[in-house]
Amino acid sequence: MALSALIHKNKSKPVAKATVATPATHNDRNRPTVANVASVAVAKPTESKTIQPGDRQKLLDYLAAIGETDQGMIDEYLTECGKDAVILARELQQADDCLRIKSGDVSGFVQCSDCRQLSGDACKFHGWRVMVDKWRRCSDFEVLQKTPGSTLITCKACHHFHSFNDHGGGAGACGAGVMPFGACWWADTVHECENYQAITR
């Protein structure tokens, strides 16, 4: 599907209030493309707007940051951004968020792992599956209140952890449903967990 079709494609669901920011870590398998970055529907397009040189450079820097090298897609992306002020404003915000995060500036951003709405890898408030450690903007974020007696643990020392390996470590799954069935968790990842049950010897 052409980028222009993706940008103007109607969606049956309302646009989310959370503006997702590009991950700070590099992962080729999960790297966003220009196509899926620009696929949010615009309810009411506004009049055309020419991209100013500074804004154009920011968009080019953003595309470089996410690893987009296809010149055809880059040209089409810039053309679509220049057609509509709403699209341009949204993509400039996305570009600014991405570039700030990659520079190490995460002020104003949150991670779902610090929100009390998180359940497994899904948001209880919106019902979305999320990347729990991805930096994003979210107006519905609620700080997870840590209990005074909470301690850091590892899954390997928990009764609920089922390793995929004979040695009992590495990747595995949580029998208490903290992670959805089949989702990998790492035995030695240090974190807090309310369902932790120490293995009795």
PDB file of C-alpha atoms in Angstrom:
ATOM      1  CA  MET A   1       0.000   0.000   0.000  1.00  0.00           C
ATOM      2  CA  ALA A   2       1.309   3.449  -0.921  1.00  0.00           C
ATOM      3  CA  LEU A   3       2.304   5.820   1.872  1.00  0.00           C
ATOM      4  CA  SER A   4      -0.311   8.340   0.746  1.00  0.00           C
ATOM      5  CA  ALA A   5      -3.024   5.691   1.120  1.00  0.00           C
ATOM      6  CA  LEU A   6      -1.773   4.786   4.597  1.00  0.00           C
ATOM      7  CA  ILE A   7      -1.767   8.405   5.765  1.00  0.00           C
ATOM      8  CA  HIS A   8      -5.336   9.025   4.584  1.00  0.00           C
ATOM      9  CA  LYS A   9      -6.746   5.577   5.387  1.00  0.00           C
ATOM     10  CA  ASN A  10      -9.911   5.805   7.526  1.00  0.00           C
ATOM     11  CA  LYS A  11      -9.861   4.015  10.857  1.00  0.00           C
ATOM     12  CA  SER A  12     -12.873   2.686  12.745  1.00  0.00           C
ATOM     13  CA  LYS A  13     -11.217   3.239  16.129  1.00  0.00           C
ATOM     14  CA  PRO A  14     -10.554   6.692  17.615  1.00  0.00           C
ATOM     15  CA  VAL A  15      -7.033   8.016  17.531  1.00  0.00           C
ATOM     16  CA  ALA A  16      -5.196   7.189  20.745  1.00  0.00           C
ATOM     17  CA  LYS A  17      -4.369   9.929  23.220  1.00  0.00           C
ATOM     18  CA  ALA A  18      -0.897   8.501  23.727  1.00  0.00           C
ATOM     19  CA  THR A  19       1.705   9.609  21.204  1.00  0.00           C
ATOM     20  CA  VAL A  20       4.151   6.771  20.816  1.00  0.00           C
ATOM     21  CA  ALA A  21       7.810   7.725  20.710  1.00  0.00           C
ATOM     22  CA  THR A  22      10.434   5.723  18.850  1.00  0.00           C
ATOM     23  CA  PRO A  23      12.441   3.339  21.085  1.00  0.00           C
ATOM     24  CA  ALA A  24      15.821   4.631  22.206  1.00  0.00           C
ATOM     25  CA  THR A  25      17.452   1.271  21.662  1.00  0.00           C
ATOM     26  CA  HIS A  26      18.329  -0.056  18.228  1.00  0.00           C
ATOM     27  CA  ASN A  27      16.478  -3.194  17.147  1.00  0.00           C
ATOM     28  CA  ASP A  28      16.279  -3.990  13.434  1.00  0.00           C
ATOM     29  CA  ARG A  29      13.402  -6.411  13.852  1.00  0.00           C
ATOM     30  CA  ASN A  30      11.181  -3.883  15.647  1.00  0.00           C
ATOM     31  CA  ARG A  31      12.450  -0.766  13.898  1.00  0.00           C
ATOM     32  CA  PRO A  32       9.521   1.408  12.782  1.00  0.00           C
ATOM     33  CA  THR A  33       9.207   2.147   9.081  1.00  0.00           C
ATOM     34  CA  VAL A  34       8.004   5.315   7.413  1.00  0.00           C
ATOM     35  CA  ALA A  35       4.841   3.459   6.416  1.00  0.00           C
ATOM     36  CA  ASN A  36       3.709   2.477   9.917  1.00  0.00           C
ATOM     37  CA  VAL A  37       4.883   5.744  11.473  1.00  0.00           C
ATOM     38  CA  ALA A  38       2.635   7.759   9.145  1.00  0.00           C
ATOM     39  CA  SER A  39      -0.409   5.474   9.219  1.00  0.00           C
ATOM     40  CA  VAL A  40      -2.489   7.395  11.792  1.00  0.00           C
ATOM     41  CA  ALA A  41      -5.738   8.638  10.243  1.00  0.00           C
ATOM     42  CA  VAL A  42      -6.435  12.348  10.001  1.00  0.00           C
ATOM     43  CA  ALA A  43     -10.061  13.125  10.788  1.00  0.00           C
ATOM     44  CA  LYS A  44     -10.237  16.486   9.020  1.00  0.00           C
ATOM     45  CA  PRO A  45      -7.409  17.488   6.669  1.00  0.00           C
ATOM     46  CA  THR A  46      -6.537  21.163   6.624  1.00  0.00           C
ATOM     47  CA  GLU A  47      -5.213  23.348   3.860  1.00  0.00           C
ATOM     48  CA  SER A  48      -1.871  22.561   2.261  1.00  0.00           C
ATOM     49  CA  LYS A  49       1.281  23.833   3.876  1.00  0.00           C
ATOM     50  CA  THR A  50       4.782  24.020   2.447  1.00  0.00           C
ATOM     51  CA  ILE A  51       7.481  22.465   4.608  1.00  0.00           C
ATOM     52  CA  GLN A  52       9.932  25.080   5.857  1.00  0.00           C
ATOM     53  CA  PRO A  53      13.667  24.269   5.445  1.00  0.00           C
ATOM     54  CA  GLY A  54      14.200  23.775   9.191  1.00  0.00           C
ATOM     55  CA  ASP A  55      11.189  21.450   9.476  1.00  0.00           C
ATOM     56  CA  ARG A  56      12.297  19.508   6.401  1.00  0.00           C
ATOM     57  CA  GLN A  57      15.714  18.950   7.942  1.00  0.00           C
ATOM     58  CA  LYS A  58      14.154  17.734  11.194  1.00  0.00           C
ATOM     59  CA  LEU A  59      12.061  15.203   9.262  1.00  0.00           C
ATOM     60  CA  LEU A  60      15.149  14.047   7.339  1.00  0.00           C
ATOM     61  CA  ASP A  61      17.090  13.690  10.605  1.00  0.00           C
ATOM     62  CA  TYR A  62      14.203  11.656  12.013  1.00  0.00           C
ATOM     63  CA  LEU A  63      14.098   9.339   8.987  1.00  0.00           C
ATOM     64  CA  ALA A  64      17.841   8.829   9.293  1.00  0.00           C
ATOM     65  CA  ALA A  65      17.450   8.076  13.015  1.00  0.00           C
ATOM     66  CA  ILE A  66      14.937   5.278  12.366  1.00  0.00           C
ATOM     67  CA  GLY A  67      17.067   3.889   9.547  1.00  0.00           C
ATOM     68  CA  GLU A  68      14.888   4.804   6.569  1.00  0.00           C
ATOM     69  CA  THR A  69      17.108   4.812   3.457  1.00  0.00           C
ATOM     70  CA  ASP A  70      14.662   4.200   0.599  1.00  0.00           C
ATOM     71  CA  GLN A  71      14.737   7.489  -1.333  1.00  0.00           C
ATOM     72  CA  GLY A  72      11.353   6.818  -2.918  1.00  0.00           C
ATOM     73  CA  MET A  73       9.709   6.398   0.492  1.00  0.00           C
ATOM     74  CA  ILE A  74      11.540   9.447   1.845  1.00  0.00           C
ATOM     75  CA  ASP A  75      10.331  11.598  -1.052  1.00  0.00           C
ATOM     76  CA  GLU A  76       6.754  10.343  -0.727  1.00  0.00           C
ATOM     77  CA  TYR A  77       6.786  10.886   3.041  1.00  0.00           C
ATOM     78  CA  LEU A  78       7.961  14.493   2.647  1.00  0.00           C
ATOM     79  CA  THR A  79       5.404  15.094  -0.105  1.00  0.00           C
ATOM     80  CA  GLU A  80       2.538  13.840   2.072  1.00  0.00           C
ATOM     81  CA  CYS A  81       3.734  15.870   5.064  1.00  0.00           C
ATOM     82  CA  GLY A  82       3.793  18.984   2.891  1.00  0.00           C
ATOM     83  CA  LYS A  83       0.218  18.497   1.716  1.00  0.00           C
ATOM     84  CA  ASP A  84      -1.491  18.898   5.064  1.00  0.00           C
ATOM     85  CA  ALA A  85      -0.740  21.003   8.137  1.00  0.00           C
ATOM     86  CA  VAL A  86      -2.213  18.415  10.541  1.00  0.00           C
ATOM     87  CA  ILE A  87      -0.048  15.607   9.183  1.00  0.00           C
ATOM     88  CA  LEU A  88       3.005  17.868   9.186  1.00  0.00           C
ATOM     89  CA  ALA A  89       2.454  18.950  12.801  1.00  0.00           C
ATOM     90  CA  ARG A  90       2.020  15.362  13.960  1.00  0.00           C
ATOM     91  CA  GLU A  91       5.100  14.104  12.137  1.00  0.00           C
ATOM     92  CA  LEU A  92       7.217  17.016  13.394  1.00  0.00           C
ATOM     93  CA  GLN A  93       6.169  16.092  16.950  1.00  0.00           C
ATOM     94  CA  GLN A  94       7.053  12.452  16.263  1.00  0.00           C
ATOM     95  CA  ALA A  95      10.414  13.514  14.841  1.00  0.00           C
ATOM     96  CA  ASP A  96      11.153  15.775  17.805  1.00  0.00           C
ATOM     97  CA  ASP A  97      10.260  13.006  20.280  1.00  0.00           C
ATOM     98  CA  CYS A  98      12.442  10.461  18.503  1.00  0.00           C
ATOM     99  CA  LEU A  99      15.460  12.749  18.233  1.00  0.00           C
ATOM    100  CA  ARG A 100      15.182  13.845  21.876  1.00  0.00           C
ATOM    101  CA  ILE A 101      14.994  10.268  23.126  1.00  0.00           C
ATOM    102  CA  LYS A 102      17.944   9.189  21.002  1.00  0.00           C
ATOM    103  CA  SER A 103      19.951  12.051  22.476  1.00  0.00           C
ATOM    104  CA  GLY A 104      19.124  10.819  25.994  1.00  0.00           C
ATOM    105  CA  ASP A 105      16.546  13.511  26.840  1.00  0.00           C
ATOM    106  CA  VAL A 106      13.467  11.665  28.152  1.00  0.00           C
ATOM    107  CA  SER A 107      11.897  14.546  30.104  1.00  0.00           C
ATOM    108  CA  GLY A 108       8.139  14.539  29.517  1.00  0.00           C
ATOM    109  CA  PHE A 109       8.096  10.874  28.490  1.00  0.00           C
ATOM    110  CA  VAL A 110       6.971   7.827  30.487  1.00  0.00           C
ATOM    111  CA  GLN A 111       7.349   4.059  30.379  1.00  0.00           C
ATOM    112  CA  CYS A 112       4.430   1.685  30.883  1.00  0.00           C
ATOM    113  CA  SER A 113       6.565  -0.361  33.286  1.00  0.00           C
ATOM    114  CA  ASP A 114       6.214   2.529  35.785  1.00  0.00           C
ATOM    115  CA  CYS A 115       2.414   2.832  35.396  1.00  0.00           C
ATOM    116  CA  ARG A 116      -0.164   1.173  37.617  1.00  0.00           C
ATOM    117  CA  GLN A 117      -2.358   0.546  34.557  1.00  0.00           C
ATOM    118  CA  LEU A 118       0.091  -2.076  33.260  1.00  0.00           C
ATOM    119  CA  SER A 119      -0.978  -5.710  33.454  1.00  0.00           C
ATOM    120  CA  GLY A 120       1.455  -8.145  31.879  1.00  0.00           C
ATOM    121  CA  ASP A 121       2.213  -6.497  28.554  1.00  0.00           C
ATOM    122  CA  ALA A 122      -1.162  -4.752  28.193  1.00  0.00           C
ATOM    123  CA  CYS A 123      -2.665  -1.473  29.396  1.00  0.00           C
ATOM    124  CA  LYS A 124      -5.692  -2.095  31.642  1.00  0.00           C
ATOM    125  CA  PHE A 125      -7.002   1.437  30.945  1.00  0.00           C
ATOM    126  CA  HIS A 126      -6.956   1.255  27.138  1.00  0.00           C
ATOM    127  CA  GLY A 127      -6.727  -2.496  26.555  1.00  0.00           C
ATOM    128  CA  TRP A 128      -3.675  -2.138  24.298  1.00  0.00           C
ATOM    129  CA  ARG A 129      -0.655  -4.430  24.159  1.00  0.00           C
ATOM    130  CA  VAL A 130       2.432  -2.305  24.756  1.00  0.00           C
ATOM    131  CA  MET A 131       6.210  -2.437  24.762  1.00  0.00           C
ATOM    132  CA  VAL A 132       6.572  -1.887  28.497  1.00  0.00           C
ATOM    133  CA  ASP A 133       9.977  -0.185  28.411  1.00  0.00           C
ATOM    134  CA  LYS A 134       9.319   2.038  25.395  1.00  0.00           C
ATOM    135  CA  TRP A 135       9.450   5.770  26.072  1.00  0.00           C
ATOM    136  CA  ARG A 136       6.185   7.486  25.098  1.00  0.00           C
ATOM    137  CA  ARG A 137       3.844  10.361  25.849  1.00  0.00           C
ATOM    138  CA  CYS A 138       0.627   9.373  27.645  1.00  0.00           C
ATOM    139  CA  SER A 139      -1.906  11.642  29.324  1.00  0.00           C
ATOM    140  CA  ASP A 140      -3.399   8.657  31.210  1.00  0.00           C
ATOM    141  CA  PHE A 141      -0.154   7.602  32.900  1.00  0.00           C
ATOM    142  CA  GLU A 142      -0.520   6.869  36.632  1.00  0.00           C
ATOM    143  CA  VAL A 143       2.630   6.383  38.673  1.00  0.00           C
ATOM    144  CA  LEU A 144       2.992   2.922  40.138  1.00  0.00           C
ATOM    145  CA  GLN A 145       3.274   3.332  43.907  1.00  0.00           C
ATOM    146  CA  LYS A 146       6.013   1.069  45.209  1.00  0.00           C
ATOM    147  CA  THR A 147       5.335  -0.594  48.537  1.00  0.00           C
ATOM    148  CA  PRO A 148       7.837   0.301  51.293  1.00  0.00           C
ATOM    149  CA  GLY A 149       8.789  -3.321  51.732  1.00  0.00           C
ATOM    150  CA  SER A 150       9.204  -4.122  48.048  1.00  0.00           C
ATOM    151  CA  THR A 151      12.477  -5.733  47.036  1.00  0.00           C
ATOM    152  CA  LEU A 152      14.154  -6.506  43.748  1.00  0.00           C
ATOM    153  CA  ILE A 153      13.964 -10.131  42.624  1.00  0.00           C
ATOM    154  CA  THR A 154      14.820 -12.359  39.669  1.00  0.00           C
ATOM    155  CA  CYS A 155      12.466 -14.823  38.002  1.00  0.00           C
ATOM    156  CA  LYS A 156      14.995 -17.634  38.353  1.00  0.00           C
ATOM    157  CA  ALA A 157      14.494 -17.626  42.120  1.00  0.00           C
ATOM    158  CA  CYS A 158      10.673 -17.678  41.827  1.00  0.00           C
ATOM    159  CA  HIS A 159       8.411 -20.722  42.083  1.00  0.00           C
ATOM    160  CA  HIS A 160       6.290 -19.457  39.153  1.00  0.00           C
ATOM    161  CA  PHE A 161       9.136 -19.297  36.646  1.00  0.00           C
ATOM    162  CA  HIS A 162       9.343 -22.082  34.060  1.00  0.00           C
ATOM    163  CA  SER A 163      12.586 -22.020  32.106  1.00  0.00           C
ATOM    164  CA  PHE A 164      12.672 -23.133  28.493  1.00  0.00           C
ATOM    165  CA  ASN A 165      16.088 -24.666  29.197  1.00  0.00           C
ATOM    166  CA  ASP A 166      17.284 -27.736  31.088  1.00  0.00           C
ATOM    167  CA  HIS A 167      19.687 -25.613  33.132  1.00  0.00           C
ATOM    168  CA  GLY A 168      16.767 -23.600  34.549  1.00  0.00           C
ATOM    169  CA  GLY A 169      17.955 -20.196  33.375  1.00  0.00           C
ATOM    170  CA  GLY A 170      17.726 -17.999  30.304  1.00  0.00           C
ATOM    171  CA  ALA A 171      14.347 -17.412  28.702  1.00  0.00           C
ATOM    172  CA  GLY A 172      11.144 -18.781  30.139  1.00  0.00           C
ATOM    173  CA  ALA A 173       7.535 -18.008  31.055  1.00  0.00           C
ATOM    174  CA  CYS A 174       5.670 -16.986  34.193  1.00  0.00           C
ATOM    175  CA  GLY A 175       3.173 -19.483  35.570  1.00  0.00           C
ATOM    176  CA  ALA A 176       1.397 -16.727  37.537  1.00  0.00           C
ATOM    177  CA  GLY A 177       0.420 -14.889  34.374  1.00  0.00           C
ATOM    178  CA  VAL A 178       2.606 -11.865  34.995  1.00  0.00           C
ATOM    179  CA  MET A 179       3.657 -12.296  31.393  1.00  0.00           C
ATOM    180  CA  PRO A 180       1.124 -13.708  28.889  1.00  0.00           C
ATOM    181  CA  PHE A 181       1.424 -17.399  28.112  1.00  0.00           C
ATOM    182  CA  GLY A 182       4.259 -18.054  25.695  1.00  0.00           C
ATOM    183  CA  ALA A 183       5.870 -14.662  26.215  1.00  0.00           C
ATOM    184  CA  CYS A 184       9.527 -14.888  27.101  1.00  0.00           C
ATOM    185  CA  TRP A 185      10.934 -13.510  30.327  1.00  0.00           C
ATOM    186  CA  TRP A 186      14.578 -13.605  31.292  1.00  0.00           C
ATOM    187  CA  ALA A 187      15.571 -15.582  34.387  1.00  0.00           C
ATOM    188  CA  ASP A 188      18.161 -13.112  35.642  1.00  0.00           C
ATOM    189  CA  THR A 189      16.308  -9.842  34.942  1.00  0.00           C
ATOM    190  CA  VAL A 190      16.224  -7.836  38.194  1.00  0.00           C
ATOM    191  CA  HIS A 191      12.789  -6.298  38.812  1.00  0.00           C
ATOM    192  CA  GLU A 192       9.910  -5.978  41.310  1.00  0.00           C
ATOM    193  CA  CYS A 193       6.959  -8.386  41.279  1.00  0.00           C
ATOM    194  CA  GLU A 194       3.946  -8.662  43.592  1.00  0.00           C
ATOM    195  CA  ASN A 195       3.429 -12.328  42.638  1.00  0.00           C
ATOM    196  CA  TYR A 196       6.947 -13.442  43.514  1.00  0.00           C
ATOM    197  CA  GLN A 197       7.187 -16.671  45.511  1.00  0.00           C
ATOM    198  CA  ALA A 198      10.656 -17.730  46.549  1.00  0.00           C
ATOM    199  CA  ILE A 199      11.631 -21.304  45.695  1.00  0.00           C
ATOM    200  CA  THR A 200      11.752 -23.423  48.832  1.00  0.00           C
ATOM    201  CA  ARG A 201      14.596 -25.898  49.014  1.00  0.00           C
TER     202      ARG A 201
END
